[in-house]
Amino acid sequence: MKTKISIIFFLLSITANAQFAVKNYSNAPVDQISTIKQIADWIQFDESENIYPFLTETTLVDTVYLKIESSYLSKEYSRAKVDSNEHIEVKDDREIFWYERNIYKVSGNKLKPRYQIYITVDYSNGAYSILDIKFGKNKKINTSQYNQN
């Protein structure tokens, strides 16, 4: 009986210390990417109140919902649990910048989707404004396939 309980606790501890991989995609040019990445970081690491001044409309996203999701993300996918972080630049001709952050659970040599943050940002007249924020759990919101291989 002690052995079974020990095995259960061992398995739970492995699950609790799960590692995650983050893949970021964006069409933003190099000189704009750090600011747009910062917006995604604020959402993921429970600093969502920092993005309120950038919202184009106060009704764009429910701030209570945003705060709840941001708090959840910071606990579930903290910096300490991120095993790898990769940025992939995607070329397209759109005038509006978008940024997609996909969080995957590392399971053996496979990546299983866990969460996605998708942001569209307008940068005109020297000021950023967030046009859209979407969240997805265990699925992809944006169905574009960026990796060709």
Coordinates of N, CA, C and O in Angstrom, one line a residue:
M1 N 0.8 -1.2 0.0 CA 0.0 0.0 0.0 C 0.9 1.3 0.0 O 0.5 2.2 -0.7
K2 N 2.0 1.2 0.8 CA 2.9 2.4 0.8 C 3.5 2.6 -0.5 O 3.7 3.8 -0.9
T3 N 3.8 1.6 -1.2 CA 4.4 1.7 -2.6 C 3.4 2.4 -3.5 O 3.8 3.3 -4.3
K4 N 2.1 2.0 -3.5 CA 1.1 2.6 -4.4 C 1.0 4.1 -4.1 O 0.9 4.9 -5.0
I5 N 1.0 4.5 -2.8 CA 0.8 5.9 -2.4 C 2.1 6.7 -2.9 O 2.0 7.8 -3.4
S6 N 3.2 6.1 -2.7 CA 4.5 6.7 -3.1 C 4.5 7.0 -4.6 O 4.9 8.0 -5.1
I7 N 4.0 6.0 -5.4 CA 3.9 6.1 -6.8 C 3.0 7.2 -7.2 O 3.3 8.0 -8.1
I8 N 1.8 7.3 -6.6 CA 0.8 8.3 -6.9 C 1.4 9.7 -6.6 O 1.3 10.6 -7.4
F9 N 2.1 9.9 -5.4 CA 2.7 11.2 -5.1 C 3.8 11.5 -6.1 O 4.0 12.7 -6.5
F10 N 4.6 10.5 -6.5 CA 5.6 10.8 -7.5 C 5.0 11.3 -8.8 O 5.5 12.2 -9.4
L11 N 4.0 10.6 -9.3 CA 3.3 11.0 -10.6 C 2.7 12.4 -10.5 O 2.8 13.2 -11.4
L12 N 2.1 12.7 -9.3 CA 1.6 14.0 -9.1 C 2.7 15.1 -9.1 O 2.5 16.2 -9.6
S13 N 3.8 14.8 -8.5 CA 4.9 15.8 -8.5 C 5.5 16.0 -9.9 O 5.8 17.1 -10.3
I14 N 5.5 15.0 -10.7 CA 5.9 15.2 -12.1 C 5.0 16.0 -12.9 O 5.4 16.9 -13.6
T15 N 3.7 15.8 -12.7 CA 2.6 16.6 -13.3 C 2.7 18.1 -12.9 O 2.6 19.0 -13.7
A16 N 2.9 18.3 -11.6 CA 3.0 19.6 -11.0 C 4.2 20.4 -11.6 O 4.1 21.6 -11.7
N17 N 5.2 19.7 -11.9 CA 6.4 20.4 -12.4 C 6.5 20.3 -14.0 O 7.6 20.3 -14.5
A18 N 5.4 20.3 -14.6 CA 5.4 20.1 -16.1 C 6.1 21.3 -16.7 O 6.0 22.4 -16.2
Q19 N 6.8 21.1 -17.8 CA 7.5 22.1 -18.5 C 6.7 22.5 -19.7 O 6.0 21.7 -20.3
F20 N 6.9 23.7 -20.1 CA 6.1 24.3 -21.2 C 7.1 24.9 -22.2 O 8.1 25.4 -21.9
A21 N 6.7 24.9 -23.5 CA 7.4 25.6 -24.5 C 6.5 26.7 -25.1 O 5.3 26.5 -25.2
V22 N 7.1 27.8 -25.4 CA 6.3 28.9 -25.9 C 6.8 29.2 -27.3 O 8.0 29.3 -27.5
K23 N 5.9 29.3 -28.3 CA 6.2 29.7 -29.6 C 5.5 31.0 -29.9 O 4.2 31.0 -29.8
N24 N 6.2 32.0 -30.3 CA 5.6 33.3 -30.7 C 5.7 33.5 -32.2 O 6.7 33.3 -32.7
Y25 N 4.6 34.0 -32.8 CA 4.6 34.4 -34.2 C 4.1 35.8 -34.3 O 3.3 36.2 -33.6
S26 N 4.7 36.5 -35.3 CA 4.3 37.9 -35.5 C 4.8 38.4 -36.8 O 5.7 37.9 -37.4
N27 N 4.0 39.4 -37.3 CA 4.4 40.0 -38.6 C 5.0 41.4 -38.3 O 5.3 42.1 -39.2
A28 N 5.2 41.7 -37.0 CA 5.8 43.0 -36.7 C 7.2 43.1 -37.1 O 8.0 42.1 -36.9
P29 N 7.7 44.2 -37.5 CA 9.1 44.4 -37.9 C 9.9 44.4 -36.6 O 9.4 44.6 -35.5
V30 N 11.2 44.2 -36.8 CA 12.2 44.1 -35.6 C 12.1 45.3 -34.7 O 12.1 45.1 -33.5
D31 N 11.9 46.5 -35.2 CA 11.9 47.6 -34.3 C 10.6 47.8 -33.5 O 10.5 48.6 -32.6
Q32 N 9.6 47.0 -33.9 CA 8.3 47.1 -33.2 C 8.0 45.8 -32.3 O 7.1 45.9 -31.4
I33 N 8.7 44.8 -32.5 CA 8.4 43.5 -31.9 C 8.5 43.5 -30.3 O 7.7 42.9 -29.6
S34 N 9.5 44.3 -29.8 CA 9.7 44.3 -28.4 C 8.5 44.9 -27.6 O 8.1 44.4 -26.6
T35 N 7.9 45.9 -28.2 CA 6.7 46.5 -27.5 C 5.5 45.6 -27.6 O 4.8 45.4 -26.6
I36 N 5.3 45.0 -28.7 CA 4.2 44.1 -28.9 C 4.3 42.8 -28.0 O 3.4 42.3 -27.4
K37 N 5.6 42.3 -27.9 CA 5.9 41.2 -27.1 C 5.6 41.6 -25.6 O 5.1 40.8 -24.8
Q38 N 5.9 42.8 -25.2 CA 5.7 43.3 -23.9 C 4.2 43.2 -23.5 O 3.8 42.8 -22.4
I39 N 3.3 43.5 -24.5 CA 1.9 43.5 -24.2 C 1.5 42.0 -23.9 O 0.7 41.8 -23.0
A40 N 2.0 41.0 -24.7 CA 1.7 39.6 -24.4 C 2.3 39.2 -23.1 O 1.6 38.4 -22.3
D41 N 3.4 39.7 -22.7 CA 4.0 39.4 -21.4 C 3.2 39.9 -20.3 O 2.9 39.3 -19.3
W42 N 2.6 41.1 -20.4 CA 1.8 41.7 -19.4 C 0.5 40.9 -19.2 O 0.1 40.7 -18.1
I43 N 0.0 40.3 -20.3 CA -1.2 39.5 -20.2 C -0.8 38.2 -19.5 O -1.5 37.7 -18.6
Q44 N 0.3 37.5 -19.9 CA 0.7 36.2 -19.4 C 1.1 36.3 -18.0 O 0.9 35.3 -17.2
F45 N 1.8 37.4 -17.5 CA 2.4 37.4 -16.2 C 1.7 38.3 -15.2 O 2.3 39.0 -14.4
D46 N 0.3 38.4 -15.3 CA -0.6 39.1 -14.4 C -0.2 40.5 -14.2 O -0.2 41.0 -13.1
E47 N 0.0 41.2 -15.3 CA 0.2 42.7 -15.2 C -0.8 43.3 -16.3 O -0.4 44.3 -16.9
S48 N -2.0 42.7 -16.4 CA -2.9 43.1 -17.4 C -3.4 44.6 -17.3 O -3.7 45.2 -18.3
E49 N -3.3 45.2 -16.1 CA -3.7 46.6 -16.0 C -2.8 47.5 -16.8 O -3.2 48.6 -17.1
N50 N -1.6 47.1 -17.1 CA -0.7 47.9 -18.0 C -1.2 48.1 -19.4 O -0.8 49.0 -20.1
I51 N -2.1 47.1 -19.9 CA -2.5 47.3 -21.2 C -3.8 48.1 -21.4 O -4.1 48.5 -22.5
Y52 N -4.4 48.5 -20.3 CA -5.7 49.3 -20.4 C -5.5 50.6 -21.2 O -6.4 50.9 -22.0
P53 N -4.4 51.3 -21.0 CA -4.3 52.5 -21.8 C -4.1 52.3 -23.3 O -4.4 53.2 -24.1
F54 N -3.8 51.1 -23.7 CA -3.6 50.7 -25.1 C -4.9 50.2 -25.8 O -4.9 50.0 -27.0
L55 N -5.9 50.0 -25.1 CA -7.1 49.5 -25.6 C -7.8 50.5 -26.5 O -8.0 51.7 -26.0
T56 N -8.2 50.2 -27.7 CA -8.9 51.2 -28.5 C -10.3 51.5 -28.0 O -10.8 52.6 -28.1
E57 N -11.0 50.5 -27.5 CA -12.3 50.7 -26.9 C -12.3 50.0 -25.5 O -11.7 49.0 -25.4
T58 N -13.0 50.6 -24.6 CA -13.1 50.0 -23.3 C -14.0 48.7 -23.3 O -13.9 47.9 -22.5
T59 N -14.8 48.5 -24.4 CA -15.6 47.3 -24.5 C -14.9 46.2 -25.3 O -15.5 45.2 -25.6
L60 N -13.7 46.5 -25.7 CA -12.9 45.5 -26.5 C -12.8 44.2 -25.8 O -13.0 43.1 -26.3
V61 N -12.5 44.2 -24.5 CA -12.4 43.0 -23.7 C -12.8 43.4 -22.3 O -12.6 44.5 -21.8
D62 N -13.5 42.5 -21.7 CA -14.0 42.7 -20.3 C -12.8 42.7 -19.4 O -12.1 41.7 -19.3
T63 N -12.5 43.8 -18.7 CA -11.3 43.9 -17.9 C -11.3 42.9 -16.7 O -10.2 42.5 -16.3
V64 N -12.5 42.5 -16.2 CA -12.5 41.5 -15.1 C -12.1 40.2 -15.7 O -11.3 39.5 -15.1
Y65 N -12.6 39.8 -16.9 CA -12.2 38.6 -17.5 C -10.7 38.6 -17.8 O -10.1 37.6 -17.6
L66 N -10.2 39.7 -18.3 CA -8.8 39.8 -18.7 C -8.0 39.6 -17.4 O -7.0 38.9 -17.5
K67 N -8.4 40.2 -16.3 CA -7.6 40.0 -15.1 C -7.6 38.6 -14.6 O -6.6 38.1 -14.1
I68 N -8.8 38.0 -14.7 CA -8.9 36.5 -14.3 C -8.0 35.7 -15.1 O -7.3 34.8 -14.6
E69 N -8.1 35.8 -16.4 CA -7.2 35.0 -17.3 C -5.7 35.3 -17.1 O -4.9 34.4 -17.1
S70 N -5.4 36.6 -16.9 CA -4.0 36.9 -16.7 C -3.5 36.3 -15.4 O -2.4 35.8 -15.3
S71 N -4.3 36.3 -14.3 CA -3.9 35.7 -13.1 C -3.7 34.2 -13.2 O -2.8 33.6 -12.7
Y72 N -4.7 33.6 -14.0 CA -4.6 32.1 -14.2 C -3.3 31.8 -15.0 O -2.6 30.9 -14.6
L73 N -3.0 32.6 -16.0 CA -1.8 32.3 -16.8 C -0.6 32.4 -16.0 O 0.4 31.6 -16.2
S74 N -0.5 33.4 -15.2 CA 0.7 33.6 -14.4 C 1.0 32.5 -13.4 O 2.2 32.2 -13.2
K75 N -0.1 31.9 -13.0 CA 0.1 30.8 -12.0 C 0.4 29.5 -12.8 O 1.2 28.7 -12.4
E76 N -0.4 29.3 -13.8 CA -0.3 28.0 -14.6 C 1.0 27.9 -15.5 O 1.6 26.9 -15.6
Y77 N 1.3 29.0 -16.1 CA 2.4 29.1 -17.1 C 3.5 30.1 -16.7 O 3.8 31.0 -17.4
S78 N 4.0 30.0 -15.5 CA 4.9 31.0 -15.0 C 6.3 30.9 -15.7 O 6.5 29.9 -16.4
R79 N 7.1 31.9 -15.6 CA 8.4 32.0 -16.2 C 9.2 30.8 -15.8 O 10.0 30.3 -16.6
A80 N 9.1 30.3 -14.6 CA 9.9 29.2 -14.1 C 9.6 27.9 -14.8 O 10.4 27.0 -14.9
K81 N 8.4 27.8 -15.3 CA 7.9 26.5 -15.9 C 8.2 26.5 -17.4 O 8.0 25.5 -18.1
V82 N 8.6 27.7 -18.0 CA 8.8 27.7 -19.4 C 10.2 27.2 -19.7 O 11.2 27.7 -19.3
D83 N 10.2 26.1 -20.5 CA 11.5 25.4 -20.8 C 12.1 26.0 -22.0 O 13.4 26.1 -22.1
S84 N 11.4 26.5 -23.0 CA 11.9 27.1 -24.2 C 11.0 28.2 -24.7 O 9.8 28.1 -24.5
N85 N 11.6 29.2 -25.3 CA 10.8 30.3 -25.8 C 11.4 30.7 -27.2 O 12.6 31.0 -27.3
E86 N 10.5 30.6 -28.2 CA 11.0 30.8 -29.6 C 10.1 31.9 -30.3 O 8.9 32.0 -30.0
H87 N 10.8 32.7 -31.1 CA 10.0 33.7 -31.8 C 10.2 33.5 -33.3 O 11.4 33.3 -33.8
I88 N 9.1 33.4 -34.1 CA 9.2 33.2 -35.5 C 8.6 34.4 -36.2 O 7.4 34.8 -35.9
E89 N 9.3 35.0 -37.1 CA 8.8 36.2 -37.8 C 8.1 35.7 -39.1 O 8.6 34.8 -39.8
V90 N 6.9 36.2 -39.3 CA 6.1 35.8 -40.4 C 5.9 37.0 -41.3 O 5.6 38.1 -40.8
K91 N 6.2 36.9 -42.6 CA 6.1 38.0 -43.5 C 4.7 38.0 -44.1 O 4.2 37.0 -44.6
D92 N 4.1 39.2 -44.0 CA 2.8 39.4 -44.7 C 2.7 40.9 -44.9 O 3.5 41.7 -44.4
D93 N 1.8 41.3 -45.8 CA 1.7 42.7 -46.2 C 0.6 43.5 -45.5 O 0.2 44.6 -45.9
R94 N 0.2 43.0 -44.4 CA -0.9 43.7 -43.6 C -0.3 45.0 -43.0 O 0.8 45.1 -42.5
E95 N -1.2 46.0 -42.8 CA -0.8 47.2 -42.2 C -0.9 47.1 -40.7 O -0.3 47.9 -40.0
I96 N -1.6 46.2 -40.2 CA -1.8 46.0 -38.8 C -0.9 44.9 -38.3 O -0.8 43.8 -38.9
F97 N -0.3 45.1 -37.2 CA 0.6 44.0 -36.6 C -0.2 43.1 -35.8 O -1.2 43.5 -35.1
W98 N 0.2 41.8 -35.8 CA -0.5 40.8 -35.0 C 0.6 40.0 -34.3 O 1.8 40.0 -34.7
Y99 N 0.3 39.5 -33.1 CA 1.2 38.7 -32.3 C 0.5 37.5 -31.7 O -0.6 37.7 -31.2
E100 N 1.0 36.4 -32.0 CA 0.4 35.1 -31.5 C 1.3 34.4 -30.6 O 2.5 34.1 -31.0
R101 N 0.9 34.1 -29.4 CA 1.7 33.3 -28.4 C 1.0 32.0 -28.1 O -0.1 32.0 -27.7
N102 N 1.7 30.9 -28.5 CA 1.2 29.6 -28.2 C 2.0 28.9 -27.1 O 3.2 28.9 -27.2
I103 N 1.3 28.4 -26.1 CA 2.0 27.7 -25.0 C 1.6 26.2 -25.1 O 0.5 25.8 -25.3
Y104 N 2.7 25.4 -25.1 CA 2.6 24.0 -25.3 C 3.1 23.3 -24.1 O 4.1 23.7 -23.5
K105 N 2.5 22.2 -23.7 CA 3.1 21.3 -22.7 C 4.0 20.4 -23.4 O 3.7 19.8 -24.4
V106 N 5.2 20.3 -22.8 CA 6.2 19.4 -23.4 C 6.0 18.0 -22.8 O 6.0 17.8 -21.6
S107 N 5.7 17.1 -23.7 CA 5.3 15.7 -23.3 C 6.2 14.8 -24.2 O 5.9 14.5 -25.3
G108 N 7.3 14.3 -23.6 CA 8.3 13.5 -24.3 C 8.9 14.4 -25.4 O 9.5 15.4 -25.0
N109 N 8.8 14.1 -26.6 CA 9.3 14.9 -27.7 C 8.2 15.6 -28.5 O 8.4 16.1 -29.6
K110 N 7.0 15.6 -27.9 CA 5.8 16.2 -28.6 C 5.4 17.4 -27.8 O 5.6 17.6 -26.6
L111 N 4.8 18.4 -28.5 CA 4.2 19.6 -27.9 C 2.7 19.5 -28.0 O 2.1 19.3 -29.1
K112 N 2.0 19.6 -26.9 CA 0.6 19.5 -26.8 C 0.1 20.9 -26.5 O 0.4 21.6 -25.6
P113 N -0.8 21.5 -27.4 CA -1.3 22.9 -27.2 C -2.1 23.0 -25.9 O -2.9 22.1 -25.5
R114 N -1.7 24.1 -25.2 CA -2.4 24.3 -23.9 C -3.1 25.7 -23.9 O -4.2 25.8 -23.3
Y115 N -2.5 26.7 -24.4 CA -3.1 28.0 -24.4 C -2.6 28.9 -25.5 O -1.5 28.7 -25.9
Q116 N -3.4 29.8 -25.9 CA -3.0 30.8 -27.0 C -3.5 32.2 -26.6 O -4.6 32.3 -26.2
I117 N -2.6 33.1 -26.9 CA -3.0 34.5 -26.8 C -2.8 35.1 -28.2 O -1.7 34.9 -28.8
Y118 N -3.8 35.8 -28.7 CA -3.7 36.4 -30.0 C -4.1 37.9 -29.9 O -5.1 38.3 -29.4
I119 N -3.2 38.8 -30.3 CA -3.3 40.2 -30.2 C -3.1 40.9 -31.6 O -2.2 40.5 -32.3
T120 N -4.0 41.8 -31.9 CA -3.7 42.7 -33.1 C -3.5 44.1 -32.6 O -4.3 44.6 -31.7
V121 N -2.5 44.7 -33.2 CA -2.1 46.1 -32.7 C -2.0 47.0 -33.9 O -1.4 46.6 -34.9
D122 N -2.5 48.2 -33.8 CA -2.3 49.2 -34.8 C -1.3 50.2 -34.3 O -1.3 50.6 -33.1
Y123 N -0.3 50.5 -35.1 CA 0.7 51.4 -34.8 C 0.7 52.5 -35.8 O 1.2 52.4 -36.9
S124 N 0.0 53.6 -35.5 CA -0.1 54.7 -36.4 C 0.0 56.0 -35.6 O -0.3 56.0 -34.4
N125 N 0.5 57.0 -36.2 CA 0.8 58.3 -35.5 C 1.7 58.1 -34.3 O 1.6 58.9 -33.4
G126 N 2.5 57.1 -34.4 CA 3.5 56.9 -33.3 C 2.9 56.4 -32.0 O 3.6 56.5 -31.0
A127 N 1.7 55.9 -32.0 CA 1.1 55.3 -30.8 C 0.5 53.9 -31.1 O 0.0 53.7 -32.1
Y128 N 0.7 53.1 -30.1 CA 0.1 51.7 -30.2 C -1.3 51.7 -29.7 O -1.7 52.4 -28.7
S129 N -2.2 51.0 -30.4 CA -3.5 50.7 -29.9 C -3.9 49.3 -30.2 O -3.7 48.8 -31.3
I130 N -4.4 48.6 -29.1 CA -4.8 47.2 -29.3 C -6.2 47.2 -29.9 O -7.1 47.7 -29.4
L131 N -6.3 46.5 -31.0 CA -7.5 46.3 -31.7 C -8.3 45.1 -31.3 O -9.5 45.1 -31.4
D132 N -7.6 44.0 -30.9 CA -8.3 42.8 -30.6 C -7.4 41.9 -29.7 O -6.2 41.9 -29.9
I133 N -8.0 41.2 -28.8 CA -7.3 40.3 -27.9 C -8.2 39.0 -27.9 O -9.4 39.1 -27.6
K134 N -7.6 37.9 -28.1 CA -8.4 36.6 -28.0 C -7.6 35.6 -27.2 O -6.4 35.6 -27.3
F135 N -8.3 34.8 -26.5 CA -7.7 33.7 -25.7 C -8.2 32.4 -26.2 O -9.4 32.3 -26.6
G136 N -7.4 31.3 -26.1 CA -7.9 30.0 -26.4 C -7.2 29.0 -25.5 O -6.0 29.1 -25.2
K137 N -8.0 28.1 -25.0 CA -7.5 27.1 -24.1 C -7.6 25.7 -24.7 O -8.6 25.3 -25.2
N138 N -6.4 25.0 -24.8 CA -6.3 23.7 -25.4 C -6.7 23.7 -26.9 O -7.1 22.6 -27.4
K139 N -6.7 24.8 -27.6 CA -7.0 24.8 -29.0 C -6.3 26.1 -29.6 O -5.9 27.0 -28.9
K140 N -6.2 26.1 -30.9 CA -5.7 27.3 -31.6 C -6.8 28.2 -32.1 O -7.8 27.7 -32.5
I141 N -6.7 29.5 -31.9 CA -7.6 30.4 -32.3 C -7.4 30.7 -33.8 O -8.2 30.6 -34.7
N142 N -6.1 31.1 -34.1 CA -5.7 31.4 -35.4 C -5.3 30.1 -36.1 O -4.3 29.5 -35.6
T143 N -5.9 29.7 -37.1 CA -5.7 28.4 -37.7 C -4.6 28.4 -38.8 O -4.3 27.4 -39.5
S144 N -3.9 29.6 -39.0 CA -2.9 29.7 -40.0 C -1.7 28.7 -39.7 O -1.4 28.5 -38.5
Q145 N -1.1 28.1 -40.7 CA 0.0 27.3 -40.5 C 1.2 28.0 -40.9 O 1.5 28.3 -42.0
Y146 N 2.0 28.4 -39.9 CA 3.2 29.2 -40.2 C 4.4 28.4 -40.5 O 5.3 28.8 -41.3
N147 N 4.5 27.2 -39.9 CA 5.7 26.3 -40.2 C 5.4 25.5 -41.5 O 4.4 24.9 -41.6
Q148 N 6.3 25.6 -42.4 CA 6.1 24.9 -43.7 C 6.6 23.5 -43.7 O 6.3 22.8 -44.6
N149 N 7.4 23.2 -42.7 CA 8.0 21.8 -42.7 C 7.3 20.9 -41.7 O 6.5 21.2 -40.9

